[in-house]
Amino acid sequence: MEKIGGTLIFRQYNIFLILLLLASCQQEKMNIAQVGESVVTVEEFQTRYAISPYFSGFPEGDSQTKLMVLASLIGEKILVNESRKLNFQEREKFKTIQNQLQKEALIEELLNELYDEIEISQEDIHAAQRKTSRELEIEELVFQSEHEAQNYRNKVDAKQTFAAQHPAIKSATYNVKWGNSDPQIEDVLWKLKAGNVSEPINFQGHYYLFRISKEKISPLSNDLANWERIQKILYKREKKKIYRTYFKKMMAGKKTSVPGQKLKYIAEQLENVFDIPQSDSVSLNPILMTDSYYQQARGSLQDKLNEDFITFDDGSQWSIGDFLRNLRYGTYPLNYSTRSAFRASLRNTAIIMMEHEYLAKESIKRGFQNSTYVTEETRKWMDSYLADQMRLELTVRTNGSGSEADKTHKITALDNFLTKGLANLNVSVDKELLNKTEIQHLKMLVFKTHFPGRQIAPSILPLDRLPAFLGKALTLIN
């Protein structure tokens, strides 16, 4: 937060930028290490350490911690170099994952630019503080059409509850505080007083009527924690408003939609193959599609994989196979608890995917595919993926049984492989830059705002327990 010309500007800095500001030297384009054709940048070193659970217990101010973290990242880059020699990057799975990760980075770059200059004034904060002092008890009715909602609104007596006037119509009653609901609804509710009934509100395909039964007024809170909470709420509200306005303008004239009958067919096939129950008393949290489910889905839709599913405004198309790949490798959780819940989540996910595709296309139109953020973000994630695939390849080569002896053999094989790679590759470390670079661990998992299933950076594969490799790496770094 900074004060400029009497206006308080609250900027929700990207977590990467926050971490860079912690460093004594902001040199995100500089490399701490060069490993063959791969690099370890200052930004990557800081952010990946900050969210890797394995290193959370390491002393932050200790120089030894830096050495252990850098050794593990150097080991990762050795694996990356070897995987490229074996052409892992030419595999279809690699290309699919790379496209998804680049798409996410493109969308983030576009939205970050849209949100970059959000300003929150003192007047905005004070007005929000007054709103936070009110807790409303409301009644809610939901209608399928605006006509139906308006007819009911014209006949209702605001002095009586919905339930008292029409017991047969199911209404909901609950308390709500400002900042806990969608801004579109709150903007209406907080203009009403006790006994008032709202006009119909169109929200997510339904029409809502609200009646304020009563309200509770609490003293205004001016403590710092409340001040910061209000700032965050206002910033999120402003982001939603900017996004809605921008997306509506971007989609003007475009007729792309999710074909209902094809989506229904896909849902029915998947419900059967996944054996999703008709109903269940236990609701599961939405989860990402597993590889096992993905393979089952492809098998059940084998004859339809190349069939067109969604056509975009520029003429490009997604087949049903493309849609399934997006489900598998994107951050799109589905609810498998019941068939109705699954179908609803599948439809919502298809719409979000379509929106993301248009945002990514718009980002490319602006040339963001060549930006430092997009190229570095994609590189960082794909390095992590390639290294892990190479590690798994080495594990497969051992042909082990899973016993303790076999596990020891696999660790030894990886240790020997990395030690040999360290000797054969051109590896250099900028020791002065390493010493000046500060690191701080967040002590928690942090996920991307626009892609909640994705961490802000890939976790570091801990390779500091490999004795031969670690000894050679520390000698090089020191």
Coordinates of C-alpha atoms in Angstrom, one line a residue:
M1 CA 0.0 0.0 0.0
E2 CA 1.3 3.4 -0.9
K3 CA 0.0 7.0 -0.6
I4 CA 0.0 9.1 -3.7
G5 CA -1.8 12.5 -3.8
G6 CA -4.1 11.7 -0.9
T7 CA -5.2 8.4 -2.5
L8 CA -4.4 5.1 -0.9
I9 CA -3.5 2.6 -3.6
F10 CA -3.7 -1.0 -2.6
R11 CA -1.9 -3.3 -5.1
Q12 CA -2.2 -7.0 -4.8
Y13 CA 1.3 -7.8 -6.0
N14 CA 1.9 -11.1 -7.6
I15 CA 3.6 -13.4 -5.0
F16 CA 6.6 -13.6 -7.2
L17 CA 7.1 -9.9 -7.0
I18 CA 6.6 -9.9 -3.3
L19 CA 9.4 -12.4 -2.9
L20 CA 11.7 -10.4 -5.2
L21 CA 11.2 -7.4 -3.0
L22 CA 12.5 -9.3 -0.1
A23 CA 15.9 -9.7 -1.8
S24 CA 18.6 -7.1 -1.3
C25 CA 19.2 -7.1 -5.1
Q26 CA 16.2 -7.4 -7.5
Q27 CA 17.8 -9.2 -10.4
E28 CA 15.1 -11.6 -11.6
K29 CA 16.7 -11.9 -15.0
M30 CA 20.1 -12.9 -13.6
N31 CA 21.1 -16.5 -13.2
I32 CA 22.5 -17.9 -10.0
A33 CA 23.5 -21.1 -11.9
Q34 CA 24.0 -22.4 -15.4
V35 CA 23.7 -26.1 -15.9
G36 CA 24.4 -27.2 -19.4
E37 CA 21.6 -25.5 -21.4
S38 CA 19.4 -24.9 -18.3
V39 CA 19.5 -22.1 -15.8
V40 CA 18.5 -21.3 -12.3
T41 CA 17.3 -17.7 -12.0
V42 CA 17.1 -15.6 -8.9
E43 CA 13.3 -15.5 -9.1
E44 CA 13.1 -19.3 -9.5
F45 CA 15.5 -19.9 -6.6
Q46 CA 13.4 -17.7 -4.3
T47 CA 9.9 -18.7 -5.2
R48 CA 10.4 -22.4 -5.4
Y49 CA 12.2 -22.5 -2.1
A50 CA 9.4 -20.3 -0.6
I51 CA 6.6 -22.9 -1.2
S52 CA 8.5 -26.2 -1.0
P53 CA 7.3 -28.1 2.1
Y54 CA 10.5 -30.1 2.4
F55 CA 12.6 -27.0 3.1
S56 CA 10.1 -25.3 5.5
G57 CA 12.1 -26.5 8.5
F58 CA 15.5 -25.4 7.2
P59 CA 16.9 -22.2 8.9
E60 CA 16.2 -19.3 6.6
G61 CA 19.1 -17.2 7.5
D62 CA 21.6 -20.0 7.3
S63 CA 24.0 -20.1 4.3
Q64 CA 23.8 -23.9 4.4
T65 CA 20.1 -23.7 3.5
K66 CA 20.9 -21.8 0.3
L67 CA 23.5 -24.5 -0.6
M68 CA 21.1 -27.3 -0.1
V69 CA 18.3 -25.6 -2.1
L70 CA 20.7 -24.7 -5.0
A71 CA 22.2 -28.2 -5.0
S72 CA 18.7 -29.7 -5.4
L73 CA 17.9 -27.3 -8.3
I74 CA 21.2 -28.0 -10.0
G75 CA 20.3 -31.7 -9.7
E76 CA 16.9 -31.0 -11.3
K77 CA 18.6 -29.2 -14.3
I78 CA 20.9 -32.2 -14.8
L79 CA 17.8 -34.4 -15.1
V80 CA 16.3 -31.8 -17.5
N81 CA 19.4 -31.8 -19.8
E82 CA 19.4 -35.6 -19.9
S83 CA 15.6 -35.8 -20.7
R84 CA 16.1 -33.4 -23.6
K85 CA 18.9 -35.7 -25.0
L86 CA 16.3 -38.5 -25.0
N87 CA 13.7 -36.2 -26.7
F88 CA 11.2 -36.2 -23.8
Q89 CA 10.0 -32.8 -25.1
E90 CA 8.8 -34.4 -28.3
R91 CA 6.4 -36.7 -26.5
E92 CA 2.7 -35.9 -27.0
K93 CA 2.1 -35.7 -23.2
F94 CA 4.9 -33.1 -22.8
K95 CA 3.4 -30.9 -25.6
T96 CA -0.1 -31.2 -24.0
I97 CA 1.1 -30.2 -20.6
Q98 CA 3.3 -27.4 -22.0
N99 CA 0.4 -25.9 -23.9
Q100 CA -1.8 -26.0 -20.8
L101 CA 0.9 -24.3 -18.6
Q102 CA 1.6 -21.7 -21.3
K103 CA -2.1 -21.0 -21.6
E104 CA -2.3 -20.4 -17.8
A105 CA 0.7 -18.0 -17.9
L106 CA -0.8 -16.1 -20.9
I107 CA -4.1 -15.6 -19.0
E108 CA -2.2 -14.5 -15.8
E109 CA -0.2 -12.0 -17.8
L110 CA -3.3 -10.6 -19.4
L111 CA -5.3 -10.3 -16.2
N112 CA -2.3 -8.9 -14.2
E113 CA -2.2 -6.1 -16.7
L114 CA -5.9 -5.4 -16.4
Y115 CA -5.6 -5.3 -12.6
D116 CA -2.3 -3.5 -12.4
E117 CA -3.6 0.0 -11.7
I118 CA -6.5 -0.8 -9.4
E119 CA -6.9 2.1 -6.9
I120 CA -8.7 2.0 -3.6
S121 CA -9.4 5.4 -2.1
Q122 CA -9.8 6.3 1.6
E123 CA -13.4 7.1 0.8
D124 CA -13.9 3.6 -0.6
I125 CA -12.5 2.1 2.6
H126 CA -14.5 4.3 5.0
A127 CA -17.7 3.5 3.0
A128 CA -16.9 -0.2 3.2
Q129 CA -16.2 0.1 7.0
R130 CA -19.7 1.4 7.5
K131 CA -21.1 -1.5 5.5
T132 CA -19.2 -4.0 7.6
S133 CA -21.0 -2.8 10.7
R134 CA -24.3 -4.1 9.4
E135 CA -25.3 -7.8 9.6
L136 CA -28.5 -8.5 7.6
E137 CA -31.0 -11.3 8.1
I138 CA -32.5 -12.0 4.7
E139 CA -35.1 -14.2 3.1
E140 CA -34.3 -15.5 -0.4
L141 CA -36.5 -16.8 -3.2
V142 CA -35.2 -18.3 -6.5
F143 CA -37.1 -18.2 -9.8
Q144 CA -36.4 -19.7 -13.2
S145 CA -37.5 -16.6 -15.2
E146 CA -37.5 -12.8 -14.7
H147 CA -41.2 -12.7 -15.6
E148 CA -42.0 -15.2 -12.8
A149 CA -39.9 -13.3 -10.3
Q150 CA -41.3 -9.9 -11.2
N151 CA -44.9 -11.2 -11.0
Y152 CA -44.2 -12.4 -7.4
R153 CA -42.5 -9.1 -6.5
N154 CA -45.5 -7.1 -7.7
K155 CA -47.9 -9.0 -5.4
V156 CA -45.7 -9.4 -2.3
D157 CA -46.4 -7.6 1.0
A158 CA -43.0 -6.4 2.2
K159 CA -44.3 -6.2 5.8
Q160 CA -44.7 -9.9 6.0
T161 CA -42.2 -12.7 5.5
F162 CA -42.2 -14.8 2.3
A163 CA -42.9 -17.9 4.3
A164 CA -45.9 -16.4 6.1
Q165 CA -47.5 -15.2 2.8
H166 CA -46.8 -18.3 0.8
P167 CA -46.0 -21.3 2.9
A168 CA -46.0 -23.5 -0.2
I169 CA -43.1 -21.6 -1.8
K170 CA -39.8 -22.7 -0.4
S171 CA -37.7 -19.8 0.8
A172 CA -34.3 -19.7 2.6
T173 CA -33.4 -17.5 5.6
Y174 CA -29.9 -16.7 6.7
N175 CA -27.6 -13.9 8.0
V176 CA -25.0 -12.2 5.8
K177 CA -22.2 -9.8 6.4
W178 CA -20.7 -7.5 3.8
G179 CA -17.8 -9.1 2.0
N180 CA -19.0 -12.6 2.2
S181 CA -21.3 -12.6 -0.9
D182 CA -21.0 -11.8 -4.6
P183 CA -20.6 -8.0 -5.1
Q184 CA -23.5 -8.1 -7.7
I185 CA -25.9 -9.2 -4.9
E186 CA -24.3 -7.2 -2.1
D187 CA -24.6 -3.9 -4.1
V188 CA -28.3 -4.5 -4.0
L189 CA -28.7 -5.8 -0.5
W190 CA -26.8 -2.9 1.2
K191 CA -29.1 -0.3 -0.4
L192 CA -32.1 -1.9 1.3
K193 CA -33.5 -1.4 4.8
A194 CA -35.4 -3.8 7.1
G195 CA -38.7 -4.6 5.5
N196 CA -37.6 -3.9 2.0
V197 CA -37.8 -6.4 -0.9
S198 CA -35.4 -6.2 -3.8
E199 CA -36.2 -6.1 -7.5
P200 CA -35.4 -9.4 -9.3
I201 CA -31.6 -10.0 -9.5
N202 CA -30.2 -12.1 -12.4
F203 CA -27.4 -14.2 -11.0
Q204 CA -25.8 -17.3 -12.7
G205 CA -28.9 -18.1 -14.7
H206 CA -31.5 -17.7 -12.0
Y207 CA -33.6 -14.7 -10.7
Y208 CA -33.5 -13.9 -7.0
L209 CA -35.7 -11.9 -4.7
F210 CA -34.4 -10.8 -1.3
R211 CA -36.3 -9.4 1.7
I212 CA -34.5 -7.8 4.6
S213 CA -36.1 -9.2 7.7
K214 CA -33.9 -7.3 10.2
E215 CA -30.4 -6.0 10.7
K216 CA -27.9 -5.8 13.5
I217 CA -25.5 -2.9 13.8
S218 CA -22.1 -3.3 15.4
P219 CA -19.5 -0.7 16.4
L220 CA -17.1 0.4 13.7
S221 CA -13.7 -1.4 13.9
N222 CA -10.6 0.7 13.0
D223 CA -7.9 -1.9 13.9
L224 CA -5.3 -2.6 11.3
A225 CA -6.4 -6.2 10.7
N226 CA -9.9 -5.0 9.8
W227 CA -8.5 -2.3 7.6
E228 CA -6.4 -4.8 5.6
R229 CA -9.3 -7.2 5.4
I230 CA -11.5 -4.5 3.8
Q231 CA -8.7 -3.6 1.4
K232 CA -8.5 -7.2 0.2
I233 CA -12.3 -7.4 -0.2
L234 CA -12.4 -4.2 -2.2
Y235 CA -9.6 -5.3 -4.4
K236 CA -11.2 -8.6 -5.1
R237 CA -14.5 -6.9 -5.9
E238 CA -12.8 -4.5 -8.2
K239 CA -11.1 -7.4 -10.0
K240 CA -14.4 -9.1 -10.5
K241 CA -16.0 -5.9 -11.9
I242 CA -13.0 -5.3 -14.3
Y243 CA -13.1 -9.0 -15.4
R244 CA -16.8 -9.0 -16.1
T245 CA -16.6 -5.8 -18.1
Y246 CA -13.6 -6.9 -20.0
F247 CA -14.9 -10.4 -20.8
K248 CA -18.3 -9.1 -21.9
K249 CA -16.6 -6.6 -24.2
M250 CA -14.2 -9.3 -25.6
M251 CA -17.1 -11.7 -26.2
A252 CA -19.4 -9.2 -27.9
G253 CA -20.6 -10.7 -31.2
K254 CA -19.1 -14.1 -30.5
K255 CA -21.6 -17.0 -30.6
T256 CA -19.4 -19.7 -29.1
S257 CA -21.3 -22.0 -26.8
V258 CA -21.1 -25.4 -25.2
P259 CA -23.3 -27.8 -27.2
G260 CA -25.8 -29.2 -24.8
Q261 CA -26.6 -32.5 -26.4
K262 CA -22.9 -33.5 -26.9
L263 CA -22.1 -32.5 -23.4
K264 CA -25.0 -34.6 -22.1
Y265 CA -23.7 -37.6 -24.1
I266 CA -20.2 -37.1 -22.7
A267 CA -21.6 -36.8 -19.2
E268 CA -23.7 -40.0 -19.5
Q269 CA -20.7 -42.0 -20.8
L270 CA -18.4 -40.8 -18.0
E271 CA -21.0 -41.3 -15.3
N272 CA -21.3 -44.9 -16.4
V273 CA -17.6 -45.7 -16.7
F274 CA -16.8 -43.9 -13.4
D275 CA -19.7 -45.7 -11.7
I276 CA -21.0 -42.4 -10.2
P277 CA -24.0 -43.0 -8.0
Q278 CA -27.5 -41.6 -8.7
S279 CA -27.5 -40.1 -5.2
D280 CA -25.4 -40.2 -2.1
S281 CA -25.6 -38.7 1.3
V282 CA -21.9 -37.9 1.3
S283 CA -20.7 -35.0 -0.8
L284 CA -17.1 -35.2 -2.0
N285 CA -15.0 -32.1 -2.5
P286 CA -14.3 -31.5 -6.2
I287 CA -11.1 -33.2 -7.4
L288 CA -8.9 -33.1 -10.5
M289 CA -9.3 -35.9 -13.0
T290 CA -6.8 -38.7 -12.3
D291 CA -4.8 -40.5 -15.0
S292 CA -6.8 -43.6 -14.3
Y293 CA -10.1 -41.8 -14.9
Y294 CA -8.6 -40.1 -18.0
Q295 CA -7.7 -43.4 -19.5
Q296 CA -11.2 -44.8 -18.7
A297 CA -12.8 -41.7 -20.2
R298 CA -10.9 -42.1 -23.4
G299 CA -11.8 -45.7 -23.6
S300 CA -15.5 -45.1 -23.2
L301 CA -15.5 -42.3 -25.9
Q302 CA -12.9 -44.0 -28.2
D303 CA -15.2 -43.7 -31.3
K304 CA -16.0 -40.1 -30.6
L305 CA -12.5 -38.6 -29.7
N306 CA -12.1 -36.9 -33.0
E307 CA -15.6 -35.6 -33.2
D308 CA -15.9 -31.8 -33.0
F309 CA -17.1 -30.4 -29.7
I310 CA -16.6 -26.6 -29.4
T311 CA -16.0 -24.2 -32.3
F312 CA -14.4 -20.9 -31.5
D313 CA -15.0 -17.5 -33.2
D314 CA -11.7 -17.7 -35.2
G315 CA -12.7 -21.1 -36.7
S316 CA -10.5 -23.2 -34.4
Q317 CA -12.1 -26.2 -32.8
W318 CA -11.9 -28.6 -29.9
S319 CA -12.6 -32.2 -30.4
I320 CA -14.0 -34.4 -27.6
G321 CA -10.5 -35.7 -27.2
D322 CA -9.2 -32.2 -26.8
F323 CA -11.8 -31.5 -24.1
L324 CA -10.8 -34.7 -22.2
R325 CA -7.1 -33.7 -22.4
N326 CA -7.9 -30.3 -20.9
L327 CA -9.8 -32.0 -18.1
R328 CA -6.8 -34.2 -17.3
Y329 CA -4.0 -31.7 -17.5
G330 CA -5.8 -28.4 -16.6
T331 CA -6.8 -27.2 -13.1
Y332 CA -10.5 -28.2 -13.5
P333 CA -11.9 -30.1 -10.6
L334 CA -15.1 -32.2 -11.0
N335 CA -17.6 -33.3 -8.4
Y336 CA -17.9 -37.1 -8.6
S337 CA -20.3 -37.5 -5.6
T338 CA -23.5 -37.8 -7.5
R339 CA -24.6 -37.8 -11.2
S340 CA -26.4 -34.5 -10.9
A341 CA -23.4 -32.9 -9.2
F342 CA -21.0 -34.4 -11.7
R343 CA -23.1 -33.1 -14.7
A344 CA -23.4 -29.7 -13.2
S345 CA -19.6 -29.5 -12.5
L346 CA -18.8 -30.8 -16.0
R347 CA -20.9 -28.1 -17.6
N348 CA -19.5 -25.3 -15.5
T349 CA -16.0 -26.6 -16.2
A350 CA -16.6 -26.6 -20.0
I351 CA -17.8 -23.0 -19.8
I352 CA -14.7 -22.0 -17.8
M353 CA -12.4 -23.8 -20.3
M354 CA -14.0 -21.9 -23.1
E355 CA -13.5 -18.6 -21.3
H356 CA -9.9 -19.5 -20.7
E357 CA -9.3 -20.3 -24.3
Y358 CA -10.6 -16.9 -25.4
L359 CA -8.5 -15.1 -22.7
A360 CA -5.4 -16.9 -23.9
K361 CA -6.1 -16.0 -27.5
E362 CA -6.5 -12.4 -26.6
S363 CA -3.2 -12.5 -24.6
I364 CA -1.5 -13.8 -27.8
K365 CA -3.0 -11.0 -29.8
R366 CA -1.3 -8.6 -27.4
G367 CA 2.0 -10.4 -27.9
F368 CA 2.3 -11.7 -24.3
Q369 CA 3.5 -15.1 -25.5
N370 CA 6.9 -13.4 -25.8
S371 CA 6.9 -11.7 -22.4
T372 CA 9.4 -12.6 -19.7
Y373 CA 6.7 -13.7 -17.4
V374 CA 5.1 -16.2 -19.8
T375 CA 8.4 -17.6 -21.1
E376 CA 9.9 -18.0 -17.6
E377 CA 6.8 -19.3 -16.0
T378 CA 6.4 -22.0 -18.7
R379 CA 10.1 -22.9 -18.6
K380 CA 10.1 -23.3 -14.8
W381 CA 7.1 -25.6 -14.7
M382 CA 8.3 -27.7 -17.7
D383 CA 11.8 -28.1 -16.2
S384 CA 10.1 -29.5 -13.1
Y385 CA 8.0 -31.8 -15.2
L386 CA 10.9 -33.1 -17.3
A387 CA 13.1 -33.7 -14.3
D388 CA 10.4 -35.7 -12.6
Q389 CA 9.8 -37.8 -15.8
M390 CA 13.6 -38.4 -16.1
R391 CA 13.7 -39.5 -12.4
L392 CA 10.8 -41.9 -13.0
E393 CA 12.6 -43.2 -16.1
L394 CA 15.6 -44.0 -14.0
T395 CA 13.4 -45.8 -11.5
V396 CA 11.8 -47.9 -14.2
R397 CA 15.3 -48.9 -15.5
T398 CA 16.1 -50.6 -12.1
N399 CA 13.2 -53.1 -12.6
G400 CA 12.9 -53.4 -8.8
S401 CA 10.5 -55.3 -6.5
G402 CA 9.6 -52.5 -4.1
S403 CA 11.6 -53.9 -1.2
E404 CA 13.8 -51.8 1.1
A405 CA 16.8 -53.1 -0.7
D406 CA 15.3 -52.1 -4.0
K407 CA 14.5 -48.6 -2.8
T408 CA 18.1 -48.2 -1.7
H409 CA 19.3 -49.4 -5.1
K410 CA 17.1 -46.8 -6.8
I411 CA 18.4 -44.0 -4.6
T412 CA 22.0 -45.2 -5.3
A413 CA 21.3 -45.3 -9.1
L414 CA 19.9 -41.7 -9.0
D415 CA 22.9 -40.6 -6.9
N416 CA 25.4 -42.0 -9.4
F417 CA 23.5 -40.6 -12.3
L418 CA 23.5 -37.1 -11.0
T419 CA 27.1 -37.3 -9.9
K420 CA 28.1 -38.4 -13.4
G421 CA 26.0 -35.6 -14.9
L422 CA 27.6 -33.0 -12.7
A423 CA 31.0 -34.1 -13.9
N424 CA 30.0 -34.2 -17.6
L425 CA 28.0 -31.0 -17.9
N426 CA 29.3 -27.4 -17.9
V427 CA 28.0 -26.2 -14.5
S428 CA 28.8 -22.7 -13.2
V429 CA 27.5 -20.8 -10.1
D430 CA 27.5 -17.0 -9.5
K431 CA 28.6 -17.2 -5.9
E432 CA 28.4 -13.5 -5.3
L433 CA 24.8 -13.3 -6.5
L434 CA 24.0 -16.4 -4.4
N435 CA 25.4 -14.8 -1.2
K436 CA 23.4 -11.5 -1.9
T437 CA 20.1 -13.2 -2.6
E438 CA 17.8 -13.4 0.4
I439 CA 15.2 -16.2 0.8
Q440 CA 12.1 -16.5 2.9
H441 CA 9.8 -19.5 3.3
L442 CA 6.0 -18.9 3.3
K443 CA 5.4 -21.8 5.6
M444 CA 2.2 -22.7 3.7
L445 CA 0.8 -23.8 0.4
V446 CA -0.1 -21.0 -1.9
F447 CA -2.2 -21.5 -5.0
K448 CA -2.6 -19.3 -8.1
T449 CA -5.6 -16.9 -8.0
H450 CA -6.9 -17.8 -11.4
F451 CA -6.1 -21.5 -11.2
P452 CA -6.7 -22.7 -7.7
G453 CA -5.5 -26.2 -8.3
R454 CA -2.1 -25.0 -9.3
Q455 CA 0.6 -23.9 -6.8
I456 CA 2.3 -20.6 -7.5
A457 CA 5.5 -22.5 -8.4
P458 CA 6.5 -26.1 -8.6
S459 CA 8.0 -27.6 -5.5
I460 CA 11.6 -28.5 -5.4
L461 CA 12.5 -32.2 -5.7
P462 CA 14.8 -32.6 -2.7
L463 CA 18.1 -34.1 -3.8
D464 CA 20.2 -33.1 -0.8
R465 CA 20.0 -36.6 0.6
L466 CA 22.1 -38.1 -2.1
P467 CA 25.6 -38.3 -0.5
A468 CA 27.9 -38.6 -3.6
F469 CA 26.0 -35.9 -5.6
L470 CA 25.6 -33.6 -2.7
G471 CA 29.3 -33.7 -1.8
K472 CA 30.3 -32.9 -5.4
A473 CA 27.7 -30.2 -5.7
L474 CA 28.7 -28.5 -2.4
T475 CA 32.3 -28.5 -3.6
L476 CA 31.3 -26.7 -6.8
I477 CA 29.0 -24.2 -5.0
N478 CA 31.5 -23.4 -2.3

